[in-house]
GROMACS .gro file of N, CA, C and O in nm:
model
  460
    1ALA      N    1  -8.929   9.922  -4.084
    1ALA     CA    2  -8.917  10.012  -4.197
    1ALA      C    3  -8.785  10.073  -4.190
    1ALA      O    4  -8.718  10.085  -4.297
    2LEU      N    5  -8.737  10.109  -4.084
    2LEU     CA    6  -8.609  10.173  -4.057
    2LEU      C    7  -8.500  10.078  -4.098
    2LEU      O    8  -8.400  10.114  -4.165
    3GLU      N    9  -8.512   9.957  -4.041
    3GLU     CA   10  -8.411   9.854  -4.081
    3GLU      C   11  -8.408   9.825  -4.228
    3GLU      O   12  -8.299   9.827  -4.280
    4ALA      N   13  -8.526   9.817  -4.289
    4ALA     CA   14  -8.528   9.800  -4.433
    4ALA      C   15  -8.455   9.913  -4.507
    4ALA      O   16  -8.381   9.890  -4.606
    5HIS      N   17  -8.477  10.039  -4.451
    5HIS     CA   18  -8.416  10.148  -4.515
    5HIS      C   19  -8.268  10.148  -4.500
    5HIS      O   20  -8.185  10.172  -4.589
    6LYS      N   21  -8.231  10.108  -4.384
    6LYS     CA   22  -8.088  10.096  -4.350
    6LYS      C   23  -8.025  10.001  -4.444
    6LYS      O   24  -7.907  10.026  -4.495
    7LYS      N   25  -8.081   9.878  -4.452
    7LYS     CA   26  -8.022   9.773  -4.529
    7LYS      C   27  -8.005   9.828  -4.681
    7LYS      O   28  -7.911   9.806  -4.748
    8GLU      N   29  -8.115   9.896  -4.723
    8GLU     CA   30  -8.117   9.948  -4.862
    8GLU      C   31  -8.004  10.050  -4.880
    8GLU      O   32  -7.928  10.050  -4.984
    9ALA      N   33  -7.990  10.141  -4.781
    9ALA     CA   34  -7.891  10.234  -4.785
    9ALA      C   35  -7.745  10.175  -4.791
    9ALA      O   36  -7.658  10.214  -4.857
   10VAL      N   37  -7.729  10.072  -4.704
   10VAL     CA   38  -7.604  10.009  -4.699
   10VAL      C   39  -7.573   9.935  -4.833
   10VAL      O   40  -7.464   9.944  -4.879
   11ALA      N   41  -7.675   9.875  -4.881
   11ALA     CA   42  -7.652   9.808  -5.010
   11ALA      C   43  -7.623   9.898  -5.125
   11ALA      O   44  -7.539   9.873  -5.207
   12ALA      N   45  -7.689  10.013  -5.125
   12ALA     CA   46  -7.666  10.121  -5.227
   12ALA      C   47  -7.521  10.175  -5.199
   12ALA      O   48  -7.454  10.194  -5.302
   13LEU      N   49  -7.487  10.193  -5.087
   13LEU     CA   50  -7.353  10.248  -5.048
   13LEU      C   51  -7.245  10.148  -5.091
   13LEU      O   52  -7.145  10.179  -5.170
   14GLU      N   53  -7.263  10.009  -5.069
   14GLU     CA   54  -7.173   9.919  -5.114
   14GLU      C   55  -7.159   9.906  -5.262
   14GLU      O   56  -7.050   9.901  -5.328
   15SER      N   57  -7.284   9.913  -5.327
   15SER     CA   58  -7.283   9.905  -5.473
   15SER      C   59  -7.212  10.026  -5.527
   15SER      O   60  -7.136  10.018  -5.615
   16HIS      N   61  -7.234  10.147  -5.472
   16HIS     CA   62  -7.161  10.268  -5.516
   16HIS      C   63  -7.015  10.256  -5.503
   16HIS      O   64  -6.937  10.288  -5.579
   17LYS      N   65  -6.976  10.204  -5.386
   17LYS     CA   66  -6.831  10.191  -5.358
   17LYS      C   67  -6.769  10.083  -5.455
   17LYS      O   68  -6.659  10.119  -5.505
   18SER      N   69  -6.843   9.981  -5.486
   18SER     CA   70  -6.795   9.884  -5.586
   18SER      C   71  -6.784   9.951  -5.720
   18SER      O   72  -6.676   9.931  -5.787
   19GLU      N   73  -6.887  10.017  -5.758
   19GLU     CA   74  -6.881  10.092  -5.897
   19GLU      C   75  -6.769  10.189  -5.896
   19GLU      O   76  -6.697  10.195  -5.999
   20THR      N   77  -6.755  10.266  -5.797
   20THR     CA   78  -6.646  10.368  -5.784
   20THR      C   79  -6.502  10.304  -5.800
   20THR      O   80  -6.421  10.346  -5.870
   21ALA      N   81  -6.491  10.186  -5.720
   21ALA     CA   82  -6.363  10.113  -5.717
   21ALA      C   83  -6.333  10.065  -5.863
   21ALA      O   84  -6.221  10.065  -5.919
   22LYS      N   85  -6.436  10.001  -5.928
   22LYS     CA   86  -6.424   9.949  -6.065
   22LYS      C   87  -6.382  10.067  -6.161
   22LYS      O   88  -6.296  10.050  -6.248
   23SER      N   89  -6.462  10.180  -6.150
   23SER     CA   90  -6.433  10.292  -6.236
   23SER      C   91  -6.289  10.343  -6.207
   23SER      O   92  -6.220  10.378  -6.307
   24PHE      N   93  -6.252  10.357  -6.089
   24PHE     CA   94  -6.115  10.397  -6.056
   24PHE      C   95  -6.018  10.301  -6.112
   24PHE      O   96  -5.915  10.350  -6.173
   25GLU      N   97  -6.036  10.178  -6.099
   25GLU     CA   98  -5.939  10.077  -6.154
   25GLU      C   99  -5.931  10.088  -6.312
   25GLU      O  100  -5.821  10.088  -6.368
   26ALA      N  101  -6.047  10.110  -6.375
   26ALA     CA  102  -6.046  10.117  -6.524
   26ALA      C  103  -5.972  10.241  -6.554
   26ALA      O  104  -5.888  10.240  -6.660
   27ASN      N  105  -5.999  10.358  -6.480
   27ASN     CA  106  -5.919  10.478  -6.520
   27ASN      C  107  -5.777  10.467  -6.495
   27ASN      O  108  -5.695  10.517  -6.569
   28GLN      N  109  -5.736  10.392  -6.389
   28GLN     CA  110  -5.587  10.358  -6.370
   28GLN      C  111  -5.527  10.284  -6.479
   28GLN      O  112  -5.421  10.328  -6.529
   29GLN      N  113  -5.598  10.181  -6.521
   29GLN     CA  114  -5.549  10.104  -6.634
   29GLN      C  115  -5.532  10.190  -6.758
   29GLN      O  116  -5.432  10.177  -6.833
   30ALA      N  117  -5.641  10.264  -6.787
   30ALA     CA  118  -5.631  10.357  -6.915
   30ALA      C  119  -5.514  10.447  -6.893
   30ALA      O  120  -5.445  10.473  -6.991
   31LEU      N  121  -5.493  10.511  -6.774
   31LEU     CA  122  -5.385  10.595  -6.753
   31LEU      C  123  -5.250  10.527  -6.778
   31LEU      O  124  -5.158  10.586  -6.845
   32GLU      N  125  -5.225  10.412  -6.724
   32GLU     CA  126  -5.104  10.336  -6.744
   32GLU      C  127  -5.089  10.317  -6.890
   32GLU      O  128  -4.977  10.325  -6.931
   33ALA      N  129  -5.187  10.271  -6.963
   33ALA     CA  130  -5.179  10.237  -7.109
   33ALA      C  131  -5.134  10.363  -7.180
   33ALA      O  132  -5.047  10.364  -7.267
   34HIS      N  133  -5.192  10.477  -7.145
   34HIS     CA  134  -5.165  10.607  -7.207
   34HIS      C  135  -5.017  10.644  -7.180
   34HIS      O  136  -4.951  10.692  -7.265
   35LYS      N  137  -4.972  10.623  -7.064
   35LYS     CA  138  -4.843  10.656  -7.028
   35LYS      C  139  -4.734  10.572  -7.114
   35LYS      O  140  -4.642  10.626  -7.160
   36LYS      N  141  -4.769  10.439  -7.118
   36LYS     CA  142  -4.683  10.350  -7.196
   36LYS      C  143  -4.680  10.395  -7.339
   36LYS      O  144  -4.570  10.396  -7.407
   37GLU      N  145  -4.802  10.431  -7.394
   37GLU     CA  146  -4.805  10.477  -7.532
   37GLU      C  147  -4.719  10.614  -7.552
   37GLU      O  148  -4.648  10.629  -7.649
   38ALA      N  149  -4.733  10.695  -7.459
   38ALA     CA  150  -4.659  10.827  -7.467
   38ALA      C  151  -4.524  10.813  -7.453
   38ALA      O  152  -4.442  10.864  -7.531
   39VAL      N  153  -4.480  10.722  -7.370
   39VAL     CA  154  -4.327  10.694  -7.351
   39VAL      C  155  -4.274  10.630  -7.479
   39VAL      O  156  -4.168  10.658  -7.534
   40ALA      N  157  -4.352  10.540  -7.525
   40ALA     CA  158  -4.307  10.464  -7.660
   40ALA      C  159  -4.303  10.570  -7.778
   40ALA      O  160  -4.197  10.573  -7.854
   41ALA      N  161  -4.398  10.660  -7.777
   41ALA     CA  162  -4.393  10.760  -7.889
   41ALA      C  163  -4.276  10.851  -7.881
   41ALA      O  164  -4.207  10.893  -7.972
   42LEU      N  165  -4.248  10.891  -7.744
   42LEU     CA  166  -4.138  10.983  -7.724
   42LEU      C  167  -4.004  10.919  -7.756
   42LEU      O  168  -3.910  10.976  -7.821
   43GLU      N  169  -3.991  10.776  -7.726
   43GLU     CA  170  -3.863  10.716  -7.746
   43GLU      C  171  -3.848  10.705  -7.908
   43GLU      O  172  -3.740  10.722  -7.955
   44SER      N  173  -3.956  10.682  -7.972
   44SER     CA  174  -3.956  10.662  -8.115
   44SER      C  175  -3.900  10.799  -8.175
   44SER      O  176  -3.826  10.799  -8.269
   45HIS      N  177  -3.966  10.910  -8.114
   45HIS     CA  178  -3.932  11.040  -8.172
   45HIS      C  179  -3.788  11.073  -8.149
   45HIS      O  180  -3.714  11.131  -8.228
   46LYS      N  181  -3.731  11.038  -8.032
   46LYS     CA  182  -3.598  11.057  -7.988
   46LYS      C  183  -3.509  10.983  -8.086
   46LYS      O  184  -3.409  11.040  -8.133
   47SER      N  185  -3.540  10.861  -8.121
   47SER     CA  186  -3.469  10.783  -8.198
   47SER      C  187  -3.457  10.843  -8.348
   47SER      O  188  -3.349  10.853  -8.405
   48GLU      N  189  -3.575  10.879  -8.389
   48GLU     CA  190  -3.580  10.943  -8.521
   48GLU      C  191  -3.497  11.076  -8.532
   48GLU      O  192  -3.425  11.091  -8.632
   49THR      N  193  -3.512  11.146  -8.423
   49THR     CA  194  -3.438  11.275  -8.425
   49THR      C  195  -3.292  11.252  -8.416
   49THR      O  196  -3.218  11.320  -8.491
   50ALA      N  197  -3.249  11.152  -8.343
   50ALA     CA  198  -3.113  11.116  -8.336
   50ALA      C  199  -3.058  11.073  -8.478
   50ALA      O  200  -2.948  11.114  -8.521
   51LYS      N  201  -3.137  10.994  -8.543
   51LYS     CA  202  -3.095  10.939  -8.675
   51LYS      C  203  -3.079  11.061  -8.778
   51LYS      O  204  -2.989  11.063  -8.848
   52ASN      N  205  -3.187  11.153  -8.768
   52ASN     CA  206  -3.187  11.265  -8.860
   52ASN      C  207  -3.063  11.356  -8.835
   52ASN      O  208  -3.002  11.406  -8.924
   53PHE      N  209  -3.037  11.375  -8.701
   53PHE     CA  210  -2.915  11.448  -8.652
   53PHE      C  211  -2.793  11.395  -8.713
   53PHE      O  212  -2.714  11.468  -8.782
   54GLU      N  213  -2.787  11.267  -8.696
   54GLU     CA  214  -2.661  11.196  -8.742
   54GLU      C  215  -2.641  11.215  -8.893
   54GLU      O  216  -2.539  11.235  -8.944
   55ALA      N  217  -2.755  11.192  -8.962
   55ALA     CA  218  -2.757  11.198  -9.108
   55ALA      C  219  -2.710  11.340  -9.151
   55ALA      O  220  -2.634  11.364  -9.246
   56ASN      N  221  -2.768  11.441  -9.083
   56ASN     CA  222  -2.739  11.586  -9.116
   56ASN      C  223  -2.586  11.614  -9.085
   56ASN      O  224  -2.523  11.681  -9.156
   57GLN      N  225  -2.535  11.553  -8.977
   57GLN     CA  226  -2.396  11.580  -8.944
   57GLN      C  227  -2.308  11.516  -9.048
   57GLN      O  228  -2.211  11.581  -9.093
   58GLN      N  229  -2.342  11.400  -9.091
   58GLN     CA  230  -2.261  11.335  -9.205
   58GLN      C  231  -2.265  11.420  -9.318
   58GLN      O  232  -2.167  11.438  -9.389
   59ALA      N  233  -2.383  11.458  -9.358
   59ALA     CA  234  -2.395  11.541  -9.490
   59ALA      C  235  -2.315  11.669  -9.475
   59ALA      O  236  -2.255  11.707  -9.569
   60LEU      N  237  -2.317  11.726  -9.356
   60LEU     CA  238  -2.247  11.846  -9.326
   60LEU      C  239  -2.093  11.825  -9.350
   60LEU      O  240  -2.013  11.904  -9.405
   61GLU      N  241  -2.044  11.717  -9.282
   61GLU     CA  242  -1.904  11.683  -9.296
   61GLU      C  243  -1.856  11.658  -9.446
   61GLU      O  244  -1.760  11.703  -9.479
   62ALA      N  245  -1.954  11.581  -9.512
   62ALA     CA  246  -1.915  11.558  -9.642
   62ALA      C  247  -1.914  11.693  -9.726
   62ALA      O  248  -1.818  11.718  -9.815
   63HIS      N  249  -2.002  11.785  -9.700
   63HIS     CA  250  -2.006  11.912  -9.762
   63HIS      C  251  -1.882  11.993  -9.731
   63HIS      O  252  -1.822  12.061  -9.809
   64LYS      N  253  -1.848  11.989  -9.608
   64LYS     CA  254  -1.724  12.058  -9.560
   64LYS      C  255  -1.601  12.010  -9.629
   64LYS      O  256  -1.508  12.086  -9.684
   65LYS      N  257  -1.592  11.870  -9.645
   65LYS     CA  258  -1.473  11.805  -9.713
   65LYS      C  259  -1.469  11.855  -9.854
   65LYS      O  260  -1.367  11.886  -9.918
   66ALA      N  261  -1.593  11.847  -9.931
   66ALA     CA  262  -1.595  11.885 -10.070
   66ALA      C  263  -1.559  12.031 -10.088
   66ALA      O  264  -1.483  12.066 -10.178
   67ALA      N  265  -1.604  12.117  -9.993
   67ALA     CA  266  -1.581  12.257 -10.002
   67ALA      C  267  -1.425  12.283  -9.988
   67ALA      O  268  -1.367  12.371 -10.051
   68ALA      N  269  -1.372  12.214  -9.888
   68ALA     CA  270  -1.229  12.234  -9.861
   68ALA      C  271  -1.148  12.180  -9.982
   68ALA      O  272  -1.055  12.246 -10.014
   69ALA      N  273  -1.190  12.070 -10.046
   69ALA     CA  274  -1.120  12.032 -10.157
   69ALA      C  275  -1.126  12.122 -10.277
   69ALA      O  276  -1.034  12.155 -10.349
   70ASP      N  277  -1.245  12.182 -10.299
   70ASP     CA  278  -1.266  12.277 -10.400
   70ASP      C  279  -1.182  12.396 -10.381
   70ASP      O  280  -1.126  12.452 -10.467
   71LEU      N  281  -1.177  12.441 -10.254
   71LEU     CA  282  -1.095  12.562 -10.209
   71LEU      C  283  -0.953  12.535 -10.243
   71LEU      O  284  -0.888  12.612 -10.295
   72ASP      N  285  -0.907  12.419 -10.196
   72ASP     CA  286  -0.768  12.378 -10.214
   72ASP      C  287  -0.735  12.371 -10.375
   72ASP      O  288  -0.629  12.432 -10.410
   73ALA      N  289  -0.825  12.312 -10.452
   73ALA     CA  290  -0.794  12.312 -10.588
   73ALA      C  291  -0.799  12.451 -10.656
   73ALA      O  292  -0.708  12.484 -10.727
   74HIS      N  293  -0.890  12.542 -10.607
   74HIS     CA  294  -0.893  12.676 -10.656
   74HIS      C  295  -0.754  12.752 -10.614
   74HIS      O  296  -0.708  12.822 -10.696
   75LYS      N  297  -0.711  12.724 -10.492
   75LYS     CA  298  -0.590  12.791 -10.448
   75LYS      C  299  -0.471  12.746 -10.529
   75LYS      O  300  -0.385  12.828 -10.574
   76LYS      N  301  -0.473  12.612 -10.568
   76LYS     CA  302  -0.360  12.554 -10.651
   76LYS      C  303  -0.367  12.622 -10.792
   76LYS      O  304  -0.261  12.663 -10.835
   77GLU      N  305  -0.488  12.627 -10.851
   77GLU     CA  306  -0.497  12.689 -10.981
   77GLU      C  307  -0.464  12.827 -10.984
   77GLU      O  308  -0.386  12.877 -11.066
   78ALA      N  309  -0.500  12.912 -10.874
   78ALA     CA  310  -0.471  13.049 -10.869
   78ALA      C  311  -0.310  13.061 -10.851
   78ALA      O  312  -0.254  13.157 -10.916
   79ALA      N  313  -0.259  12.973 -10.764
   79ALA     CA  314  -0.113  12.985 -10.742
   79ALA      C  315  -0.041  12.955 -10.880
   79ALA      O  316   0.066  13.034 -10.917
   80ALA      N  317  -0.086  12.858 -10.961
   80ALA     CA  318  -0.022  12.815 -11.076
   80ALA      C  319  -0.039  12.936 -11.183
   80ALA      O  320   0.053  12.971 -11.257
   81ALA      N  321  -0.158  12.994 -11.182
   81ALA     CA  322  -0.183  13.109 -11.270
   81ALA      C  323  -0.089  13.232 -11.233
   81ALA      O  324  -0.029  13.287 -11.329
   82LEU      N  325  -0.071  13.246 -11.111
   82LEU     CA  326   0.022  13.358 -11.064
   82LEU      C  327   0.161  13.335 -11.102
   82LEU      O  328   0.229  13.420 -11.154
   83GLU      N  329   0.204  13.202 -11.078
   83GLU     CA  330   0.334  13.171 -11.112
   83GLU      C  331   0.364  13.185 -11.274
   83GLU      O  332   0.458  13.248 -11.315
   84SER      N  333   0.263  13.145 -11.348
   84SER     CA  334   0.272  13.155 -11.493
   84SER      C  335   0.279  13.310 -11.530
   84SER      O  336   0.368  13.345 -11.618
   85HIS      N  337   0.188  13.390 -11.466
   85HIS     CA  338   0.192  13.532 -11.496
   85HIS      C  339   0.325  13.597 -11.464
   85HIS      O  340   0.380  13.672 -11.543
   86LYS      N  341   0.377  13.551 -11.347
   86LYS     CA  342   0.512  13.602 -11.308
   86LYS      C  343   0.625  13.567 -11.403
   86LYS      O  344   0.705  13.647 -11.449
   87SER      N  345   0.617  13.441 -11.451
   87SER     CA  346   0.712  13.391 -11.543
   87SER      C  347   0.702  13.466 -11.670
   87SER      O  348   0.805  13.514 -11.735
   88GLU      N  349   0.580  13.487 -11.730
   88GLU     CA  350   0.564  13.554 -11.851
   88GLU      C  351   0.609  13.709 -11.829
   88GLU      O  352   0.675  13.760 -11.926
   89THR      N  353   0.578  13.774 -11.719
   89THR     CA  354   0.610  13.902 -11.695
   89THR      C  355   0.772  13.911 -11.693
   89THR      O  356   0.828  14.008 -11.753
   90ALA      N  357   0.832  13.815 -11.631
   90ALA     CA  358   0.987  13.814 -11.620
   90ALA      C  359   1.042  13.800 -11.752
   90ALA      O  360   1.139  13.879 -11.794
   91LYS      N  361   0.986  13.712 -11.835
   91LYS     CA  362   1.031  13.695 -11.974
   91LYS      C  363   1.019  13.828 -12.053
   91LYS      O  364   1.113  13.871 -12.123
   92ASN      N  365   0.907  13.887 -12.042
   92ASN     CA  366   0.878  14.010 -12.113
   92ASN      C  367   0.973  14.118 -12.070
   92ASN      O  368   1.024  14.198 -12.152
   93PHE      N  369   0.992  14.131 -11.943
   93PHE     CA  370   1.088  14.230 -11.882
   93PHE      C  371   1.230  14.207 -11.941
   93PHE      O  372   1.290  14.298 -11.992
   94GLU      N  373   1.263  14.074 -11.936
   94GLU     CA  374   1.406  14.050 -11.996
   94GLU      C  375   1.411  14.080 -12.136
   94GLU      O  376   1.517  14.149 -12.172
   95ALA      N  377   1.308  14.052 -12.218
   95ALA     CA  378   1.323  14.080 -12.354
   95ALA      C  379   1.326  14.233 -12.382
   95ALA      O  380   1.393  14.275 -12.470
   96ASN      N  381   1.248  14.302 -12.303
   96ASN     CA  382   1.240  14.452 -12.309
   96ASN      C  383   1.387  14.510 -12.274
   96ASN      O  384   1.432  14.604 -12.333
   97GLN      N  385   1.443  14.451 -12.163
   97GLN     CA  386   1.576  14.495 -12.126
   97GLN      C  387   1.671  14.473 -12.233
   97GLN      O  388   1.757  14.555 -12.267
   98GLN      N  389   1.668  14.358 -12.296
   98GLN     CA  390   1.766  14.325 -12.406
   98GLN      C  391   1.742  14.420 -12.527
   98GLN      O  392   1.832  14.470 -12.587
   99ALA      N  393   1.613  14.441 -12.563
   99ALA     CA  394   1.585  14.536 -12.666
   99ALA      C  395   1.639  14.673 -12.640
   99ALA      O  396   1.693  14.746 -12.732
  100LEU      N  397   1.622  14.718 -12.518
  100LEU     CA  398   1.663  14.845 -12.477
  100LEU      C  399   1.817  14.850 -12.479
  100LEU      O  400   1.880  14.955 -12.539
  101GLU      N  401   1.890  14.756 -12.440
  101GLU     CA  402   2.035  14.751 -12.443
  101GLU      C  403   2.073  14.758 -12.591
  101GLU      O  404   2.173  14.832 -12.622
  102ALA      N  405   2.007  14.675 -12.680
  102ALA     CA  406   2.049  14.676 -12.815
  102ALA      C  407   2.021  14.819 -12.873
  102ALA      O  408   2.103  14.857 -12.954
  103HIS      N  409   1.912  14.885 -12.835
  103HIS     CA  410   1.885  15.013 -12.888
  103HIS      C  411   1.991  15.112 -12.839
  103HIS      O  412   2.031  15.196 -12.914
  104LYS      N  413   2.030  15.101 -12.708
  104LYS     CA  414   2.127  15.193 -12.659
  104LYS      C  415   2.245  15.175 -12.737
  104LYS      O  416   2.323  15.276 -12.765
  105LYS      N  417   2.302  15.050 -12.763
  105LYS     CA  418   2.417  15.024 -12.830
  105LYS      C  419   2.418  15.072 -12.974
  105LYS      O  420   2.515  15.150 -13.017
  106ALA      N  421   2.309  15.062 -13.040
  106ALA     CA  422   2.291  15.110 -13.168
  106ALA      C  423   2.302  15.271 -13.168
  106ALA      O  424   2.367  15.316 -13.259
  107ALA      N  425   2.228  15.322 -13.078
  107ALA     CA  426   2.233  15.472 -13.068
  107ALA      C  427   2.362  15.515 -13.042
  107ALA      O  428   2.418  15.623 -13.103
  108ALA      N  429   2.440  15.453 -12.955
  108ALA     CA  430   2.572  15.501 -12.917
  108ALA      C  431   2.667  15.491 -13.037
  108ALA      O  432   2.744  15.570 -13.059
  109ALA      N  433   2.644  15.368 -13.119
  109ALA     CA  434   2.733  15.357 -13.231
  109ALA      C  435   2.703  15.458 -13.334
  109ALA      O  436   2.794  15.515 -13.390
  110GLU      N  437   2.575  15.492 -13.352
  110GLU     CA  438   2.533  15.598 -13.444
  110GLU      C  439   2.589  15.719 -13.410
  110GLU      O  440   2.641  15.804 -13.489
  111LEU      N  441   2.584  15.754 -13.280
  111LEU     CA  442   2.636  15.885 -13.227
  111LEU      C  443   2.792  15.883 -13.248
  111LEU      O  444   2.844  15.992 -13.292
  112ASP      N  445   2.853  15.785 -13.224
  112ASP     CA  446   3.001  15.765 -13.249
  112ASP      C  447   3.034  15.797 -13.401
  112ASP      O  448   3.129  15.860 -13.428
  113ALA      N  449   2.950  15.736 -13.486
  113ALA     CA  450   2.979  15.751 -13.633
  113ALA      C  451   2.970  15.895 -13.666
  113ALA      O  452   3.028  15.932 -13.766
  114HIS      N  453   2.883  15.976 -13.596
  114HIS     CA  454   2.860  16.111 -13.634
  114HIS      C  455   2.977  16.194 -13.578
  114HIS      O  456   3.002  16.306 -13.638
  115LYS      N  457   3.056  16.148 -13.489
  115LYS     CA  458   3.156  16.235 -13.426
  115LYS      C  459   3.275  16.254 -13.528
  115LYS      O  460   3.315  16.173 -13.600
   0.00000   0.00000   0.00000
């Protein structure tokens, strides 16, 4: 009876060891598969992020160029307007100076006529 019990116990232990080994192997394979999936997902995410970053950088550069061009055009327009204003002011000043000179001459002649 003891021998039969020993044999049963050994058989049960062997069966348990075999089951445990199978279960461990299945878990290892599942873990490996999960790792591979996680790595692939991470790589895909990194790739997408890099593409998005690159697209954003290009959009930013295009925006900077457009803004710089707009600013340049605005500066040129402002400079032209300023030059035009200066020119008009100078013309008006010159016309006023001439009118003042003419007025002075006329006043002097009138004063002379009264003497």
